[in-house]
Coordinates of C-alpha atoms in Angstrom, one line a residue:
E14 CA 55.8 2.6 -13.9
K15 CA 57.9 -0.5 -14.1
K16 CA 56.8 -1.8 -11.0
Q17 CA 53.4 -1.1 -11.3
N18 CA 53.3 -3.4 -14.6
I19 CA 54.3 -5.7 -12.7
L20 CA 52.1 -5.6 -10.3
S21 CA 49.5 -5.6 -12.4
S22 CA 50.1 -8.8 -14.2
I23 CA 48.9 -10.3 -10.6
G24 CA 45.8 -8.0 -10.5
V25 CA 47.3 -5.2 -8.1
N26 CA 46.7 -2.4 -9.4
V27 CA 48.4 0.9 -7.3
I28 CA 49.5 4.4 -8.6
R29 CA 52.9 5.2 -8.8
D30 CA 53.9 6.5 -5.5
Q31 CA 52.6 2.4 -3.8
A32 CA 54.2 0.6 -6.2
E33 CA 57.5 0.4 -4.2
E34 CA 55.8 -0.8 -1.3
N35 CA 53.7 -2.9 -2.9
F36 CA 56.4 -4.4 -4.8
S37 CA 58.4 -5.6 -1.7
E38 CA 55.2 -7.1 -0.4
Y39 CA 54.2 -9.3 -2.9
I40 CA 57.3 -10.2 -5.2
K41 CA 58.6 -12.2 -2.9
E42 CA 61.7 -13.1 -5.3
S43 CA 63.5 -12.0 -8.4
L44 CA 65.9 -14.4 -10.6
V45 CA 68.3 -13.9 -13.6
L46 CA 68.3 -16.8 -15.8
N47 CA 70.3 -17.9 -18.6
S48 CA 68.9 -19.8 -21.7
E49 CA 69.4 -22.9 -20.2
G50 CA 66.9 -21.9 -17.1
V51 CA 69.7 -21.6 -14.8
E52 CA 70.0 -19.0 -12.2
I53 CA 72.6 -16.4 -12.6
E54 CA 73.9 -13.7 -11.1
G55 CA 72.4 -10.3 -11.8
E56 CA 69.5 -7.9 -10.3
A57 CA 66.3 -8.7 -12.4
F58 CA 64.8 -5.5 -12.5
S59 CA 68.2 -3.8 -13.7
V60 CA 67.8 -6.2 -17.1
D61 CA 67.0 -4.2 -20.1
L62 CA 65.5 -6.5 -22.1
A63 CA 65.3 -4.5 -25.5
K64 CA 69.5 -5.0 -25.3
E65 CA 68.8 -8.7 -24.4
L66 CA 67.0 -9.4 -27.2
K67 CA 69.3 -7.8 -29.5
K68 CA 72.1 -10.8 -28.2
D69 CA 72.5 -14.4 -29.4
F70 CA 69.9 -16.0 -27.4
N71 CA 72.9 -18.1 -25.7
D72 CA 74.0 -15.2 -24.2
Q73 CA 71.1 -13.5 -23.1
S74 CA 69.6 -12.7 -19.7
M75 CA 66.3 -13.6 -18.9
P76 CA 64.4 -11.9 -15.6
L77 CA 61.9 -13.7 -13.6
Y78 CA 60.1 -12.6 -10.9
I79 CA 58.2 -14.5 -8.5
S80 CA 54.9 -13.5 -6.5
E81 CA 52.0 -14.0 -4.0
N82 CA 49.0 -12.6 -3.7
N83 CA 45.6 -14.1 -2.2
G84 CA 47.8 -17.6 -1.9
V85 CA 48.7 -17.6 -5.6
K86 CA 52.3 -18.5 -6.1
S87 CA 53.3 -16.6 -9.6
F88 CA 56.1 -16.5 -12.3
I89 CA 55.7 -13.1 -13.4
I90 CA 57.9 -13.2 -17.6
P91 CA 58.3 -10.0 -19.0
L92 CA 57.6 -9.4 -22.4
R93 CA 59.2 -7.9 -25.5
G94 CA 58.2 -7.7 -29.3
K95 CA 57.3 -5.7 -31.9
G96 CA 53.5 -3.6 -32.8
L97 CA 53.0 -2.1 -36.1
W98 CA 54.9 1.2 -35.7
G99 CA 57.4 0.1 -33.2
P100 CA 58.0 -1.6 -29.6
I101 CA 55.2 -3.3 -27.5
W102 CA 55.8 -4.8 -24.2
G103 CA 54.7 -6.2 -21.1
Y104 CA 54.3 -9.1 -18.5
I105 CA 52.5 -12.6 -18.0
A106 CA 52.1 -14.3 -14.8
I107 CA 52.0 -18.1 -14.9
K108 CA 50.7 -19.8 -11.8
D109 CA 52.8 -22.2 -10.0
D110 CA 50.7 -25.0 -12.0
L111 CA 53.7 -24.1 -14.8
N112 CA 50.3 -24.0 -17.4
T113 CA 47.8 -21.2 -16.1
V114 CA 47.7 -17.2 -16.7
Y115 CA 47.1 -16.0 -13.5
G116 CA 46.8 -12.4 -15.5
A117 CA 48.9 -10.2 -18.2
V118 CA 49.4 -6.5 -19.0
F119 CA 50.5 -4.9 -22.4
D120 CA 51.8 -1.8 -23.3
H121 CA 53.1 0.2 -26.8
K122 CA 54.9 3.1 -27.7
S123 CA 53.4 4.3 -31.1
E124 CA 50.7 1.5 -31.5
T125 CA 47.9 3.2 -33.3
P126 CA 45.1 5.1 -31.1
G127 CA 41.7 2.9 -31.3
L128 CA 43.1 -0.1 -32.6
G129 CA 46.4 -1.6 -31.6
A130 CA 46.8 0.7 -29.0
E131 CA 43.9 -1.1 -27.2
I132 CA 46.3 -3.9 -26.3
N133 CA 46.8 -1.9 -22.8
R134 CA 42.9 -2.0 -22.1
P135 CA 41.4 -4.0 -20.2
F136 CA 38.7 -5.5 -22.2
F137 CA 42.3 -6.8 -24.3
Q138 CA 44.2 -8.3 -21.2
D139 CA 41.6 -9.5 -19.0
P140 CA 40.9 -12.7 -21.0
F141 CA 44.4 -13.7 -20.8
E142 CA 43.5 -14.7 -17.3
G143 CA 42.7 -18.8 -16.9
K144 CA 44.2 -19.8 -20.4
T145 CA 46.8 -22.2 -20.3
I146 CA 50.2 -22.3 -22.2
F147 CA 50.5 -26.4 -22.7
E148 CA 48.0 -28.8 -24.2
E149 CA 48.7 -32.3 -22.3
G150 CA 52.4 -31.4 -21.6
V151 CA 52.9 -29.7 -25.3
F152 CA 54.1 -26.3 -25.7
T153 CA 51.3 -23.9 -26.9
S154 CA 51.6 -20.7 -26.1
I155 CA 48.6 -18.2 -26.2
L156 CA 47.4 -16.9 -29.8
V157 CA 45.2 -13.6 -30.2
V158 CA 42.8 -14.4 -32.8
K159 CA 41.7 -11.8 -35.8
G160 CA 37.7 -12.0 -35.9
G161 CA 37.6 -13.4 -32.1
A162 CA 38.9 -17.0 -30.7
D163 CA 36.7 -20.0 -30.5
E164 CA 34.5 -20.3 -27.4
G165 CA 35.7 -22.7 -24.9
D166 CA 39.5 -22.3 -26.7
N167 CA 42.1 -22.3 -23.8
H168 CA 45.3 -21.1 -25.5
A169 CA 43.6 -18.2 -27.6
V170 CA 42.2 -14.9 -26.8
D171 CA 40.3 -12.0 -29.4
G172 CA 42.1 -9.8 -31.6
I173 CA 41.6 -6.6 -31.7
S174 CA 39.6 -5.3 -34.3
G175 CA 41.6 -3.3 -37.0
G176 CA 44.6 -4.0 -35.4
T177 CA 45.6 -7.5 -36.7
I178 CA 49.4 -6.5 -37.1
T179 CA 49.5 -5.5 -33.3
S180 CA 47.5 -8.7 -32.2
D181 CA 50.0 -11.2 -34.5
G182 CA 53.0 -9.0 -32.4
V183 CA 51.4 -9.9 -29.2
S184 CA 51.3 -13.8 -30.6
D185 CA 54.6 -13.7 -31.6
M186 CA 56.0 -11.9 -28.3
L187 CA 54.0 -14.5 -26.2
K188 CA 55.5 -17.3 -28.0
E189 CA 59.4 -16.6 -28.6
R190 CA 59.2 -14.6 -24.8
L191 CA 57.2 -18.0 -22.9
E192 CA 59.3 -20.9 -25.0
R193 CA 62.5 -19.2 -23.6
Y194 CA 61.8 -19.9 -19.9
L195 CA 60.5 -23.4 -20.3
P196 CA 64.2 -24.7 -19.4
Y197 CA 63.7 -23.6 -16.2
F198 CA 60.0 -24.7 -15.7
D199 CA 61.3 -28.0 -16.1
R200 CA 64.4 -27.7 -13.8
I201 CA 61.5 -27.0 -11.0
R202 CA 58.3 -29.2 -12.4
P203 CA 59.6 -31.9 -9.7
E204 CA 60.3 -29.3 -6.7
I205 CA 56.6 -27.5 -7.8
E206 CA 54.6 -31.1 -7.9
V207 CA 56.5 -32.1 -4.5
E208 CA 55.1 -29.1 -2.9
A209 CA 51.9 -29.6 -4.2
I210 CA 51.5 -33.1 -2.9
M211 CA 52.5 -32.1 0.6
S212 CA 49.8 -29.2 0.3
Q213 CA 47.5 -31.7 -0.2
M214 CA 48.2 -33.6 2.8
D215 CA 48.5 -30.4 5.2
T216 CA 44.8 -30.1 4.0
V217 CA 43.8 -33.6 4.5
M218 CA 45.5 -33.9 8.1
L219 CA 43.8 -31.1 8.6
E220 CA 40.3 -31.9 7.8
N221 CA 40.7 -34.8 9.6
E222 CA 42.1 -32.9 12.7
I223 CA 38.4 -30.9 12.3
I224 CA 36.7 -33.8 12.0
L225 CA 38.2 -35.4 15.2
N226 CA 37.9 -32.7 17.5

């Protein structure tokens, strides 16, 4: 189920029996980070986020999964927070521009059916795709808005009617977890920018070669 949820964050929806094979296909790398965004020893899949969140932040181990789907590289961040009646959790995939959401999936233990429990439904999860977590270089996270997000707001999605506390829990969870990974993003950003430039150069050279031929 955990592998299914991780894959769902990048739009790969499989049954449980297929999760193992597909996980190996789409998840290219997994890391464990410390609070400074530095890779440390450990197996990401074995990290119990519920236990880590009880520790001082400086002592936490933070799992991260790096995926590739349809030529898109994404960084998948595990999430965990508090809803109205119990824990909520999920995964959010950030594209390699380190800003744009590729996809997100959420679930819960005991939220109210028909209200907060709806965070695990596509109508709530799908609008996260394409949202951004920065505005002109400043971290904004993504807000779940009671009454509905303003049209064109790249940093907000519609909340669930009657599920205000659970919606707020998702907002808080996203901000708290995403912010913890910013040191890692800062560390890899120069490398990502170089990769983007090289990719653009390869594209231009290929186009020129086609024209010449």
